[in-house]
PDB file of C-alpha atoms in Angstrom:
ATOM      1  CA  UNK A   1       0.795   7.467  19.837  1.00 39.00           C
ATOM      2  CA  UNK A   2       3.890   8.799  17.768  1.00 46.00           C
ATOM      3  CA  UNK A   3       3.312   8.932  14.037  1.00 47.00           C
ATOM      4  CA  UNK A   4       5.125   6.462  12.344  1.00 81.00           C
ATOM      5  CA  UNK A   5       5.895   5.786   8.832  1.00 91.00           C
ATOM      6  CA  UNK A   6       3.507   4.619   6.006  1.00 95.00           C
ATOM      7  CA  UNK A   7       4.313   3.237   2.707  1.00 96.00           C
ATOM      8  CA  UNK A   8       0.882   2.889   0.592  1.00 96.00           C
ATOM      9  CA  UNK A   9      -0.253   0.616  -1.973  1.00 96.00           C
ATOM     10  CA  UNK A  10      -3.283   1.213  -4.211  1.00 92.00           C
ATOM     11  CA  UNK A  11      -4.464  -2.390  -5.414  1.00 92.00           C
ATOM     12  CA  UNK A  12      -7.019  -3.991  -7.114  1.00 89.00           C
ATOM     13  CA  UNK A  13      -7.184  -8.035  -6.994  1.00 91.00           C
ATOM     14  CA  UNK A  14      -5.680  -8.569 -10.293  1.00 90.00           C
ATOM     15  CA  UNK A  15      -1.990  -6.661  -8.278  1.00 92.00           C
ATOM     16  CA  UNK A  16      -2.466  -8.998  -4.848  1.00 95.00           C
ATOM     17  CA  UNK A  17       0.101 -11.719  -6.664  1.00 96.00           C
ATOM     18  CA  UNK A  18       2.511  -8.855  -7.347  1.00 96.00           C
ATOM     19  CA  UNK A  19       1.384  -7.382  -3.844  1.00 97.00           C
ATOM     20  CA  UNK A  20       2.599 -10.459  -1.647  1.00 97.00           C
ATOM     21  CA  UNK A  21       6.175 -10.279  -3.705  1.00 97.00           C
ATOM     22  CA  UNK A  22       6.397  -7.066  -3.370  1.00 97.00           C
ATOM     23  CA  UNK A  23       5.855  -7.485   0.924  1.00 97.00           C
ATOM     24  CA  UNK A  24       7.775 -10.361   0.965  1.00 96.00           C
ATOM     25  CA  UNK A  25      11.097  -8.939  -0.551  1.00 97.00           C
ATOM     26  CA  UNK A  26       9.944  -5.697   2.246  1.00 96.00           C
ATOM     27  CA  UNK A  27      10.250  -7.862   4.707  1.00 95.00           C
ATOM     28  CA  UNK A  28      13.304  -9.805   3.654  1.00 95.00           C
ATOM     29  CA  UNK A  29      15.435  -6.296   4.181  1.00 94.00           C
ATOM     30  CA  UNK A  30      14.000  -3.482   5.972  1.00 92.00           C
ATOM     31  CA  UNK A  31      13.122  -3.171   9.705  1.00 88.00           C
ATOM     32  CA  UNK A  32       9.241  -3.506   9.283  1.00 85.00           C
ATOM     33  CA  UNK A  33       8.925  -1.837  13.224  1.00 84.00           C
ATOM     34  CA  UNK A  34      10.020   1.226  11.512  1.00 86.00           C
ATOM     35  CA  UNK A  35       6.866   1.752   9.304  1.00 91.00           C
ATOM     36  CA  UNK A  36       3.514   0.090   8.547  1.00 93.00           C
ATOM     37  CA  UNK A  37       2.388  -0.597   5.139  1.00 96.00           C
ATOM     38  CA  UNK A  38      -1.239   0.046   3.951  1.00 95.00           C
ATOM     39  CA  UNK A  39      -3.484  -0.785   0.746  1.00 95.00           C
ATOM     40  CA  UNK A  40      -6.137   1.303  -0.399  1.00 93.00           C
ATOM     41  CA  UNK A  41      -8.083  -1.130  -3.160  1.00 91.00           C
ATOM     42  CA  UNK A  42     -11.514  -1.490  -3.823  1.00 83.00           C
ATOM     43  CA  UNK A  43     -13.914  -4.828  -4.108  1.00 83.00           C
ATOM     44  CA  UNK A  44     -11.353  -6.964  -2.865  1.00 91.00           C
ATOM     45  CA  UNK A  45     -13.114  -9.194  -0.350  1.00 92.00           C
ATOM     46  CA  UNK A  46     -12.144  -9.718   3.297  1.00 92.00           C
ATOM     47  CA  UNK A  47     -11.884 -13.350   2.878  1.00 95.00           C
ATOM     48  CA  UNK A  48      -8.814 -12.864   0.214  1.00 95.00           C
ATOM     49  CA  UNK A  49      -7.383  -9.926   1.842  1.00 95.00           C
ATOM     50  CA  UNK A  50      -7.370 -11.306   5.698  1.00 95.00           C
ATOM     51  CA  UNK A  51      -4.855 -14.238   5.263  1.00 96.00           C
ATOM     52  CA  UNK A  52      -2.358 -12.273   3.039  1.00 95.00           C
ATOM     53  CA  UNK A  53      -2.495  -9.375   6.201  1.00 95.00           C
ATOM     54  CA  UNK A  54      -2.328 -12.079   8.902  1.00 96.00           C
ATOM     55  CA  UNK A  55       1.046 -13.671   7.013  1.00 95.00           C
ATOM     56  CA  UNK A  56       2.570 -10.515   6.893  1.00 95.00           C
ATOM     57  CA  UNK A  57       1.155  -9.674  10.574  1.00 94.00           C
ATOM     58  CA  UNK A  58       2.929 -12.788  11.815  1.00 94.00           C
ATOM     59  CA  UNK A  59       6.541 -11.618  10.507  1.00 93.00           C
ATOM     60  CA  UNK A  60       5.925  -8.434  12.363  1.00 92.00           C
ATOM     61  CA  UNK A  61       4.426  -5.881   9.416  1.00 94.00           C
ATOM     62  CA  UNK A  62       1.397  -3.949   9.880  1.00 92.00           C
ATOM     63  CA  UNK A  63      -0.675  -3.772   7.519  1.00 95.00           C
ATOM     64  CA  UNK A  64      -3.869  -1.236   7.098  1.00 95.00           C
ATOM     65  CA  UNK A  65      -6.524  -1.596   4.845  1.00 93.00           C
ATOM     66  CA  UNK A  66      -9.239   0.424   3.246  1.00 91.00           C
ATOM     67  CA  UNK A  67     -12.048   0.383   0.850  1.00 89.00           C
ATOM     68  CA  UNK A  68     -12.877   3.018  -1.724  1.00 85.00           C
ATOM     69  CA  UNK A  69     -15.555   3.605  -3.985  1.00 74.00           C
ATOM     70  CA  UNK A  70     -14.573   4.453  -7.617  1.00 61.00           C
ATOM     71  CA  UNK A  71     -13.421   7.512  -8.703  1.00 57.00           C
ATOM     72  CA  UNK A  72     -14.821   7.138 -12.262  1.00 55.00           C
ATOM     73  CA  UNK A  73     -17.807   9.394 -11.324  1.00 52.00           C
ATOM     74  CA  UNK A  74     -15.810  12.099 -10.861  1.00 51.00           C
ATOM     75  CA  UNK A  75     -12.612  11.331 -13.088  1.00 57.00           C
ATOM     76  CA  UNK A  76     -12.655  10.111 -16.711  1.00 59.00           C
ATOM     77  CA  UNK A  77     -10.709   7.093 -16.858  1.00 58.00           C
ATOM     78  CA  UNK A  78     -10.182   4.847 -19.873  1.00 58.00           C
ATOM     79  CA  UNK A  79      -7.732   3.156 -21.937  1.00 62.00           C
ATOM     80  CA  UNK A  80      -5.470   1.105 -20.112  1.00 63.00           C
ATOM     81  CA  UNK A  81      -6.279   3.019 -16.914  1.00 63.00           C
ATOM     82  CA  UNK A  82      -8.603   2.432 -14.132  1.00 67.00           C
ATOM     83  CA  UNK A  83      -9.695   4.441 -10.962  1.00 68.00           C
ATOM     84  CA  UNK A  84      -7.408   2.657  -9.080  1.00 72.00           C
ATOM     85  CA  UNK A  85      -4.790   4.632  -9.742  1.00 70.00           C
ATOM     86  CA  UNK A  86      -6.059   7.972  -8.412  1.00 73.00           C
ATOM     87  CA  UNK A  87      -6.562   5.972  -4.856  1.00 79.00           C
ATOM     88  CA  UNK A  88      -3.216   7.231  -4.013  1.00 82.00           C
ATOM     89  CA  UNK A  89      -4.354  10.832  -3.776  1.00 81.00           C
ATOM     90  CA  UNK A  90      -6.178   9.924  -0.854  1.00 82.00           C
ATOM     91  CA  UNK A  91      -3.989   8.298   1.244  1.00 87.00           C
ATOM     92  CA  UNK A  92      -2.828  11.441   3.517  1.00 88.00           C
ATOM     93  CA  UNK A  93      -7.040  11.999   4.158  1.00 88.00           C
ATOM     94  CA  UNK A  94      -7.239   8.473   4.775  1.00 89.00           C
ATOM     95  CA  UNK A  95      -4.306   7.920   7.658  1.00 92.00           C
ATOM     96  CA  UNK A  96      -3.973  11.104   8.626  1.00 91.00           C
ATOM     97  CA  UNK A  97      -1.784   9.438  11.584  1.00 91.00           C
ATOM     98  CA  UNK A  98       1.002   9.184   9.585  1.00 92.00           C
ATOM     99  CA  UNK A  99       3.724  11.674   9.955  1.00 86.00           C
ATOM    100  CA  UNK A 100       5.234  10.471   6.300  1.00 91.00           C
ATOM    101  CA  UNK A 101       3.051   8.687   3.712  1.00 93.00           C
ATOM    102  CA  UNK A 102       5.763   6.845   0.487  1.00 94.00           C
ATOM    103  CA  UNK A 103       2.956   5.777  -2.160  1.00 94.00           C
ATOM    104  CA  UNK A 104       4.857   3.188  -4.124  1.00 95.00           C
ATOM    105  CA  UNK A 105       3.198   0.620  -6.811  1.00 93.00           C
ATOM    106  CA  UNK A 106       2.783  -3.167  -6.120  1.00 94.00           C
ATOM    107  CA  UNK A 107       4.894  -4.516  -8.523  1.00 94.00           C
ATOM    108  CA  UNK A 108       8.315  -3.475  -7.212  1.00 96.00           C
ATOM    109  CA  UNK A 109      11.065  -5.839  -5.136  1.00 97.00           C
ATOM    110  CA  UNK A 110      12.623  -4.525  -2.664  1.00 96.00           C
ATOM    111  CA  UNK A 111      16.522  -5.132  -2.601  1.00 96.00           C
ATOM    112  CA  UNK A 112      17.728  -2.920   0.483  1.00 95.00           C
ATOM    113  CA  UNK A 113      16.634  -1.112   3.449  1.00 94.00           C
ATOM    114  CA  UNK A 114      14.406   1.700   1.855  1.00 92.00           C
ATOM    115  CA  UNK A 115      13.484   3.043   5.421  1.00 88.00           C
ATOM    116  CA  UNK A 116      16.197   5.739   5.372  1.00 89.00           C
ATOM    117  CA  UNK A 117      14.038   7.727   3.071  1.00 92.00           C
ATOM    118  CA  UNK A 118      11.609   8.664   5.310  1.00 91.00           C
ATOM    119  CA  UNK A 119      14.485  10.868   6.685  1.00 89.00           C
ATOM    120  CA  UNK A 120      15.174  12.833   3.538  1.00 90.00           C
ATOM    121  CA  UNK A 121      14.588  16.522   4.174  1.00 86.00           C
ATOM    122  CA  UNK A 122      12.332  16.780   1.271  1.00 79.00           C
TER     123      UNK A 122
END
């Protein structure tokens, strides 16, 4: 299978409203058979996370999903942060299928065709 592209989202629940906007304007402009999108959140159950993947799934975007423990065993996190945010450092360990991996946050709109930077020479 040829690696394709992967933009990543790190969620909790409290982001899915900002999530589905976020997927919707995607969808509205780019070519979603040029990359799949995936979330990496944690305690978000399958019965809220299954119909927003199926929506998206039936307007042609692939969506991926995985679970992670926290991080706050290992990282100090406080103030207005949470482990959440550190997700995104795994997301080339966990799709390692990916030949290019864009980690953007959940609370963006998308107002053109973003898929051209996957082929930036970085």
């Amino acid at each position: 299978m040829e690696a394709r592209n992967l933009i990543v989202f790190a969620i909790d629940e409290s982001y899915l409203p900002h999530l589905t906007s976020a997927l919707f304007s995607f969808i509205q402009c780019n070519d979603s058979t040029k990359v799949s999108v995936a979330l990496i959140h944690k305690n978000i159950k399958s019965s809220v996370l299954k119909p927003i993947v199926n929506f998206f799934l039936l307007r042609g975007l692939r969506i991926l999903s995985r679970k992670v423990d926290s991080f706050e065993d290992y990282i100090p996190v406080g103030y207005h942060f949470n482990d959440v945010i550190f997700y995104r450092l795994l997301a080339p360990e966990l799709f390692p299928d990916f030949g290019k991996i864009l980690y953007l946050d959940s609370d963006i709109l998308f107002l053109e065709d973003i898929t051209n930077i996957f082929d930036l020479d970085l």
